[in-house]
Short mmCIF file of N, CA and C in Angstrom, two decimals:
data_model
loop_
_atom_site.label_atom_id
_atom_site.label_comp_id
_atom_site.label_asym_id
_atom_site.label_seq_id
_atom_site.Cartn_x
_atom_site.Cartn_y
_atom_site.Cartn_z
N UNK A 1 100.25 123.71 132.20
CA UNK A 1 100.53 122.87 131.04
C UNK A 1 99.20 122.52 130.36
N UNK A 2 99.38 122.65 129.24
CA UNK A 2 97.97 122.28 128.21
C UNK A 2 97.52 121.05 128.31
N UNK A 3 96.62 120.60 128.26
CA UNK A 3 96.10 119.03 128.15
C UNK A 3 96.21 118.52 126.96
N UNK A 4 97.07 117.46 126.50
CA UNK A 4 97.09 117.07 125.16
C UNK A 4 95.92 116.40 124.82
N UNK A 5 95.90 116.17 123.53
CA UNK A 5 94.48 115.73 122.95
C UNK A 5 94.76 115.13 121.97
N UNK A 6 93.93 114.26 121.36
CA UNK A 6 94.08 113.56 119.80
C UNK A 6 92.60 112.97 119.17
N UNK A 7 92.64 113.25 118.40
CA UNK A 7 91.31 113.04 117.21
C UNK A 7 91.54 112.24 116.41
N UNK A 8 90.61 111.44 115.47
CA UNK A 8 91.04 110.30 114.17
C UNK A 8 89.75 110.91 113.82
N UNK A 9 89.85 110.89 112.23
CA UNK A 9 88.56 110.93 111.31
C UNK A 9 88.99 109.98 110.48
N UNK A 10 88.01 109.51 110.04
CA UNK A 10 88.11 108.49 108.62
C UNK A 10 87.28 109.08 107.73
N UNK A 11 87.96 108.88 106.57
CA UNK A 11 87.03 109.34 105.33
C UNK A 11 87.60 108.22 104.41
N UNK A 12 86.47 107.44 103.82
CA UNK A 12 86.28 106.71 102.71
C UNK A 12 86.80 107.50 101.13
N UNK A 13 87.38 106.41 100.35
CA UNK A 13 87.52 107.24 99.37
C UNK A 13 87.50 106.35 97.76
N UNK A 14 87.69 106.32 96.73
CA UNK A 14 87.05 105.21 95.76
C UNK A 14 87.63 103.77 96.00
N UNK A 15 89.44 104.18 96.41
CA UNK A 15 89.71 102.46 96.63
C UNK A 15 90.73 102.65 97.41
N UNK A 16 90.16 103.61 98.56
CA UNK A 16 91.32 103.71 99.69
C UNK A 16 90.63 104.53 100.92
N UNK A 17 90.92 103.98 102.01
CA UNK A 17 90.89 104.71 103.32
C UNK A 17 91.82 105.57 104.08
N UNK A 18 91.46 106.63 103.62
CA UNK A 18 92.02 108.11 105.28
C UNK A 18 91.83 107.83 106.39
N UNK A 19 92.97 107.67 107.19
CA UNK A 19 92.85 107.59 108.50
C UNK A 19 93.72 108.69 108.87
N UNK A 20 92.85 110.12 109.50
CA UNK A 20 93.29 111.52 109.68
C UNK A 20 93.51 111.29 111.46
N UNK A 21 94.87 111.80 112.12
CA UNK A 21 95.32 112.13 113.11
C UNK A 21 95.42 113.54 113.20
N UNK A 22 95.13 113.73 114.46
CA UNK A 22 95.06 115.02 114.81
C UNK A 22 95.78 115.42 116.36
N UNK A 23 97.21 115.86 116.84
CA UNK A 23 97.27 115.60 117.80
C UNK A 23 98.02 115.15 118.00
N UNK A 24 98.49 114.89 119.57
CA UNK A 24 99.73 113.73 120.42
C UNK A 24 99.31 112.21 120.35
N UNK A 25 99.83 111.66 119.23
CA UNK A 25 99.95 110.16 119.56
C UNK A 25 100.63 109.81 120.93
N UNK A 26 100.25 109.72 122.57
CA UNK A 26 100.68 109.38 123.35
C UNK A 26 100.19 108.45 124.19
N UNK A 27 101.08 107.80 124.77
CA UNK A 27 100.33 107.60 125.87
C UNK A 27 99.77 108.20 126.84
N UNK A 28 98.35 107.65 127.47
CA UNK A 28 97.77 108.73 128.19
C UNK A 28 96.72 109.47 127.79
N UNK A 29 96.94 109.28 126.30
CA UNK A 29 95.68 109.90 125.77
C UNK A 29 95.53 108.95 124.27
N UNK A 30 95.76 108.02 123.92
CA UNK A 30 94.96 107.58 122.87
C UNK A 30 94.74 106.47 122.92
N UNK A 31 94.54 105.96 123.84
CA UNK A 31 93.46 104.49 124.68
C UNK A 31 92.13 104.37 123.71
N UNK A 32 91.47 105.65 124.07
CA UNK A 32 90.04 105.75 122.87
C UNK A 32 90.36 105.20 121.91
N UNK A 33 91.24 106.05 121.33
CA UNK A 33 91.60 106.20 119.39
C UNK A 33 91.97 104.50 119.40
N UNK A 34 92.87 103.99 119.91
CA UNK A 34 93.30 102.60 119.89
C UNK A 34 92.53 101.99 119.89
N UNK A 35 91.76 101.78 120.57
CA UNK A 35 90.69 101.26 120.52
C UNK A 35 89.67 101.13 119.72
N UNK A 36 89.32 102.09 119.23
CA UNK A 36 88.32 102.70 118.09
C UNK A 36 89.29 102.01 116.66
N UNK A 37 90.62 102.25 116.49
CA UNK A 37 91.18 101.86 115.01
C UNK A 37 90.98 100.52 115.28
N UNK A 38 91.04 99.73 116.52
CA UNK A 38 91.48 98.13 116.34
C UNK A 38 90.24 97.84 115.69
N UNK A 39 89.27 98.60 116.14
CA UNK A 39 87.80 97.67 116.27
C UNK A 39 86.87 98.31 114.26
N UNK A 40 87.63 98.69 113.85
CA UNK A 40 87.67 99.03 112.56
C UNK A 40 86.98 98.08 111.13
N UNK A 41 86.14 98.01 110.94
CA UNK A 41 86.19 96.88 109.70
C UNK A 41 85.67 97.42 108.53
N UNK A 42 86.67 97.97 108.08
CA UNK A 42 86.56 98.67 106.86
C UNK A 42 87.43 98.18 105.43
N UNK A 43 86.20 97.84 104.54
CA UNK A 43 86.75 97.05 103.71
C UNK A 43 87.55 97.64 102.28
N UNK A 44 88.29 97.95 101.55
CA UNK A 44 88.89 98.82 100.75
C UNK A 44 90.05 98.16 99.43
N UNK A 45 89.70 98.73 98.45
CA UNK A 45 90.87 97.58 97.26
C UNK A 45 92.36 97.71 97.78
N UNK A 46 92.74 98.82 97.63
CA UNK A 46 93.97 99.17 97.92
C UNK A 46 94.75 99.16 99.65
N UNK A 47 94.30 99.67 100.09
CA UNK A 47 94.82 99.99 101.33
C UNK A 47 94.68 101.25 102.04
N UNK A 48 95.14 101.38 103.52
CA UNK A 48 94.96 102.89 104.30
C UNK A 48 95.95 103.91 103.68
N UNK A 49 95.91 104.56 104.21
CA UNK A 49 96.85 106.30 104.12
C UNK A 49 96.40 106.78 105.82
N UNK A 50 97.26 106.65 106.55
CA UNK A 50 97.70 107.22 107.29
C UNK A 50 97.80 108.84 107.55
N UNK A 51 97.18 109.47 107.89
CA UNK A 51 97.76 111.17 107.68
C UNK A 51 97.93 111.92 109.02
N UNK A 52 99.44 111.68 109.00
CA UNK A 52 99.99 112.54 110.30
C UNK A 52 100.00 113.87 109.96
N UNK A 53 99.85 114.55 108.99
CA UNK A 53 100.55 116.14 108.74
C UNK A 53 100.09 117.18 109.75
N UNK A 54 98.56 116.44 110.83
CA UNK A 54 98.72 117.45 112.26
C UNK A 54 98.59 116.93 113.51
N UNK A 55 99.36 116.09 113.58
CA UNK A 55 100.08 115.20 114.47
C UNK A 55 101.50 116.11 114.97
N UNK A 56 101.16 116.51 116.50
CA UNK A 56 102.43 117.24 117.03
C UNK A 56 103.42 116.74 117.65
N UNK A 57 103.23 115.49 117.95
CA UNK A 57 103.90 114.30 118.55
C UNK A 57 103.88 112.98 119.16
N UNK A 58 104.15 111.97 118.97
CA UNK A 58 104.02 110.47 118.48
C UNK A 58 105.09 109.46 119.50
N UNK A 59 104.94 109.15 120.51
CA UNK A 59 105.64 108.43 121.27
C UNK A 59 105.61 106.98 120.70
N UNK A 60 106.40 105.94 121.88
CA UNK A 60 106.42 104.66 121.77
C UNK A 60 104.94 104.01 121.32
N UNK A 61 103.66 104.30 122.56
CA UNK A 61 102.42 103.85 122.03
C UNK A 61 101.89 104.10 120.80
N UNK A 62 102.06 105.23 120.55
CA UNK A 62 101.80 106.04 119.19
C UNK A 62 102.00 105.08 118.32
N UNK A 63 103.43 104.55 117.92
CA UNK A 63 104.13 103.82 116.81
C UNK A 63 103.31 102.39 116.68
N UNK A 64 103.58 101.80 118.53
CA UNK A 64 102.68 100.59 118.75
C UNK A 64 101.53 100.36 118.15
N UNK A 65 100.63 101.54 118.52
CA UNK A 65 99.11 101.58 117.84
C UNK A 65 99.49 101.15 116.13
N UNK A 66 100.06 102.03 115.55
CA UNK A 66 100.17 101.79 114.31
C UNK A 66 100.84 100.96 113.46
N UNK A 67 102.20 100.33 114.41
CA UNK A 67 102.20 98.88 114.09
C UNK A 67 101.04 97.65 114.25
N UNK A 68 100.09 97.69 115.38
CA UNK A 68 99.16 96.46 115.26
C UNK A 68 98.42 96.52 114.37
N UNK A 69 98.01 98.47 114.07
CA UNK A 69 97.07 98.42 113.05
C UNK A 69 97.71 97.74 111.55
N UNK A 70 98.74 97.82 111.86
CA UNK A 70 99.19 97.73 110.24
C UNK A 70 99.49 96.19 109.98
N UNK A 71 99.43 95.19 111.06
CA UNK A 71 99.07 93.83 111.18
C UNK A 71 98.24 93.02 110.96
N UNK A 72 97.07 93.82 111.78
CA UNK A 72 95.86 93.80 111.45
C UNK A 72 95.33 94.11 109.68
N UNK A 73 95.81 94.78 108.84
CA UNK A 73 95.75 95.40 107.34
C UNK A 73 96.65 93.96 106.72
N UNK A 74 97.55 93.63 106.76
CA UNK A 74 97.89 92.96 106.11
C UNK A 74 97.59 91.57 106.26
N UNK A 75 97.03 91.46 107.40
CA UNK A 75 96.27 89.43 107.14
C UNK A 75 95.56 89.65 106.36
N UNK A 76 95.03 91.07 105.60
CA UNK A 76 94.07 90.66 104.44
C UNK A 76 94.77 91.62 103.20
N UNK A 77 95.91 91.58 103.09
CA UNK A 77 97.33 91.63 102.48
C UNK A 77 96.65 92.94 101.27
N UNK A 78 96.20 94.02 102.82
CA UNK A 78 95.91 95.52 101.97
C UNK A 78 97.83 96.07 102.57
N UNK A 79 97.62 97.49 101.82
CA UNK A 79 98.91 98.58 102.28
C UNK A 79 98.47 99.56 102.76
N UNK A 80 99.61 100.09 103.30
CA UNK A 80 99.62 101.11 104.26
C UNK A 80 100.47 102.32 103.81
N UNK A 81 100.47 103.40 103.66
CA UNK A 81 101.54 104.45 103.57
C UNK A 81 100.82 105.59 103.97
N UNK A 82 101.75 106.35 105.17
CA UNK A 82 102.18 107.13 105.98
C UNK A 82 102.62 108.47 105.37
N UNK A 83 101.34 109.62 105.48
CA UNK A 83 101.63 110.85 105.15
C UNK A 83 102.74 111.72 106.39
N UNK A 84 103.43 112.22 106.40
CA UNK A 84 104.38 113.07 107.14
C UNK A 84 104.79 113.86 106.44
N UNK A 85 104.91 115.23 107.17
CA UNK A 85 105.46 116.70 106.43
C UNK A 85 106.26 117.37 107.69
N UNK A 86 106.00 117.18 108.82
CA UNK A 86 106.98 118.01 109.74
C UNK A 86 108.21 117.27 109.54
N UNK A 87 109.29 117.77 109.82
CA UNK A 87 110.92 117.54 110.25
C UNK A 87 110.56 116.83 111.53
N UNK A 88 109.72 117.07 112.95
CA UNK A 88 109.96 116.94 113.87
C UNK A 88 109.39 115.11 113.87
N UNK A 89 108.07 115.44 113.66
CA UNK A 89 107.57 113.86 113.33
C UNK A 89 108.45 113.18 112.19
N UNK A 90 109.15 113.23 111.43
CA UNK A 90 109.91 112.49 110.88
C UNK A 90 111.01 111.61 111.49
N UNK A 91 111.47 112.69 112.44
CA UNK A 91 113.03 112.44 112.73
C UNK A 91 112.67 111.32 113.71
N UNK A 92 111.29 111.68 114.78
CA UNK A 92 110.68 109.92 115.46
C UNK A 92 110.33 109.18 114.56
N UNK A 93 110.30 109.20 113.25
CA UNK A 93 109.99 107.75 112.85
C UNK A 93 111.62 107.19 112.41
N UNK A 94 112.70 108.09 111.94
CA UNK A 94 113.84 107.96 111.92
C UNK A 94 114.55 106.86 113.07
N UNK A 95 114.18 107.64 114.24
CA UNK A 95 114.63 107.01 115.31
C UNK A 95 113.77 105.58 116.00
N UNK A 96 112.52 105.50 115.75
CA UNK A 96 112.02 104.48 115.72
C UNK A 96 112.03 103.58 114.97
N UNK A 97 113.08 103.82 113.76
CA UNK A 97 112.83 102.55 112.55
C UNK A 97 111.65 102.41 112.25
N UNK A 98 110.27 103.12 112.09
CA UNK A 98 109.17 103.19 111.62
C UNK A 98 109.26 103.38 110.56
N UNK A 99 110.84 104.39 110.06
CA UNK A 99 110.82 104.81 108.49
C UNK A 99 110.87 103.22 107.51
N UNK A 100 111.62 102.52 108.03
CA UNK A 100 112.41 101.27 107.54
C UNK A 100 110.63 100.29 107.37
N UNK A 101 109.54 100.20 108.02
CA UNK A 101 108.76 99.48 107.43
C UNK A 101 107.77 100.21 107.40
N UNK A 102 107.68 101.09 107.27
CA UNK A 102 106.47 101.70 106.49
C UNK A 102 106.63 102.80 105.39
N UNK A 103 106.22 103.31 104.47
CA UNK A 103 106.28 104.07 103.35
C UNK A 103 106.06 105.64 103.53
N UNK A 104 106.56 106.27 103.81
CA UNK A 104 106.16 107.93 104.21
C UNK A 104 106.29 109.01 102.70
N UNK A 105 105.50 109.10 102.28
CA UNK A 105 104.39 110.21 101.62
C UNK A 105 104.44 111.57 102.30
N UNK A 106 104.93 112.31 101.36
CA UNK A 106 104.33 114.03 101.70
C UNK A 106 103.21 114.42 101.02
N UNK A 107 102.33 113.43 100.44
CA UNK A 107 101.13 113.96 100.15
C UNK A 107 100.36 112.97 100.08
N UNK A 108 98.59 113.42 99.63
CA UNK A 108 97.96 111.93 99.38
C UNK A 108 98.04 111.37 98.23
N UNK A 109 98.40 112.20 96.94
CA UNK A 109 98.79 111.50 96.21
C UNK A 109 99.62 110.59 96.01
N UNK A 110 100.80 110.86 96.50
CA UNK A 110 102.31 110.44 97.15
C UNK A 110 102.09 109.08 97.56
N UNK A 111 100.77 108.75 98.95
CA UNK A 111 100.57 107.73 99.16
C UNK A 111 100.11 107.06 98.62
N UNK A 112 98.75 107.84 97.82
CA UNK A 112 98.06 106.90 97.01
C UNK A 112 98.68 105.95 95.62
N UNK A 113 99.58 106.41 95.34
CA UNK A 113 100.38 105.99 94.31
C UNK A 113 101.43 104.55 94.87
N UNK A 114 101.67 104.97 96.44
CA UNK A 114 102.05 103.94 96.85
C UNK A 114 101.35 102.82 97.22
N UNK A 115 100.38 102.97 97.76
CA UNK A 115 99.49 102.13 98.09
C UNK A 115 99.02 101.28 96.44
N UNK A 116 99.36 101.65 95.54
CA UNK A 116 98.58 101.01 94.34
C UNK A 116 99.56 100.43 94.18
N UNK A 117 100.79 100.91 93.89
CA UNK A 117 101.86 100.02 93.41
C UNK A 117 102.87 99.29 94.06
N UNK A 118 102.73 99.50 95.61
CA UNK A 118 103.50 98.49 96.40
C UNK A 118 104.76 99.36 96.53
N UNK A 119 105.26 98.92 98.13
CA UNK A 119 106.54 99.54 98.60
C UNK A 119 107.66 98.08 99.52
N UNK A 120 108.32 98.32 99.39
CA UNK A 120 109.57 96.74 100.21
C UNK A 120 110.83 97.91 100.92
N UNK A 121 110.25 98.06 102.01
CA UNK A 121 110.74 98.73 102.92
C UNK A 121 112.15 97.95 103.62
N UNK A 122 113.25 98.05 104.46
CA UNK A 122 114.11 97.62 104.65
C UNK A 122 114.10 96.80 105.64
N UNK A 123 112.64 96.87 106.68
CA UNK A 123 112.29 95.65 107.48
C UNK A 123 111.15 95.35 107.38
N UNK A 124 110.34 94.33 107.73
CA UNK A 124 109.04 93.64 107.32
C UNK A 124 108.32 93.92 108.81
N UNK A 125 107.18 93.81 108.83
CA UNK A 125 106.54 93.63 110.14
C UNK A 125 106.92 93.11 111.04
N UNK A 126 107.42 91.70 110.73
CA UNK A 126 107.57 90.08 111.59
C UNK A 126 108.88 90.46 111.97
N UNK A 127 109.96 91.78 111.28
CA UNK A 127 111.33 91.74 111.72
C UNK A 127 111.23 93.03 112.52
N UNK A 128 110.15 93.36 112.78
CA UNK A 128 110.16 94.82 113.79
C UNK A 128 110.04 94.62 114.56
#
């Protein structure tokens, strides 16, 4: 069996932050990465973008991570929206109700457009 793995890059951008996944959001292996996003202080007008599009799979911790992060983003009342393009990673955020509070984008434009103009998803943070 292969050893799963996962990567984050950040790239800055005029009034928004990339946060690039690469990999199994799992447990077991993204203790680092968790760690590394909490400890983050990156200041930005708009908000993150998220980019799962090579992200092969995303468990319970996975989601966790990216709910605190996205807690953490809004005490200083930036946004968040969530690039996804596989069927497979979709259908876990389906089933996790991840779809219901966060904004999913098939592109960066997609997000970036969200992130400027605001999204009211069908549950709030505090009700997840």
């Amino acid at each position: 069996m292969a050893q799963k793995k996962i990567a984050m890059d950040i790239s800055t951008k005029a009034n928004y932050i990339v946060i690039t996944f690469t990999g199994d959001l799992e447990y077991g292996v993204i203790e680092d990465i968790k760690k590394d996003l909490q400890a983050l202080k990156l200041e930005t007008k708009h908000g993150y973008i998220i980019d799962m599009q090579k992200v092969t799979n995303i468990d319970s911790t996975g989601f966790g991570m990216i709910v605190n992060f996205a807690k953490k983003v809004s005490v200083n009342e930036k946004r968040i929206a969530i690039i996804v393009v596989d069927d497979f990673i979709l259908n876990l955020f389906a089933i996790s109700q991840c779809d219901k509070i966060f904004p999913i984008a098939k592109s960066e434009d997609e997000a970036k457009q969200i992130i400027k103009e605001g999204w009211s998803g069908e549950l709030s943070l505090s009700e997840y």
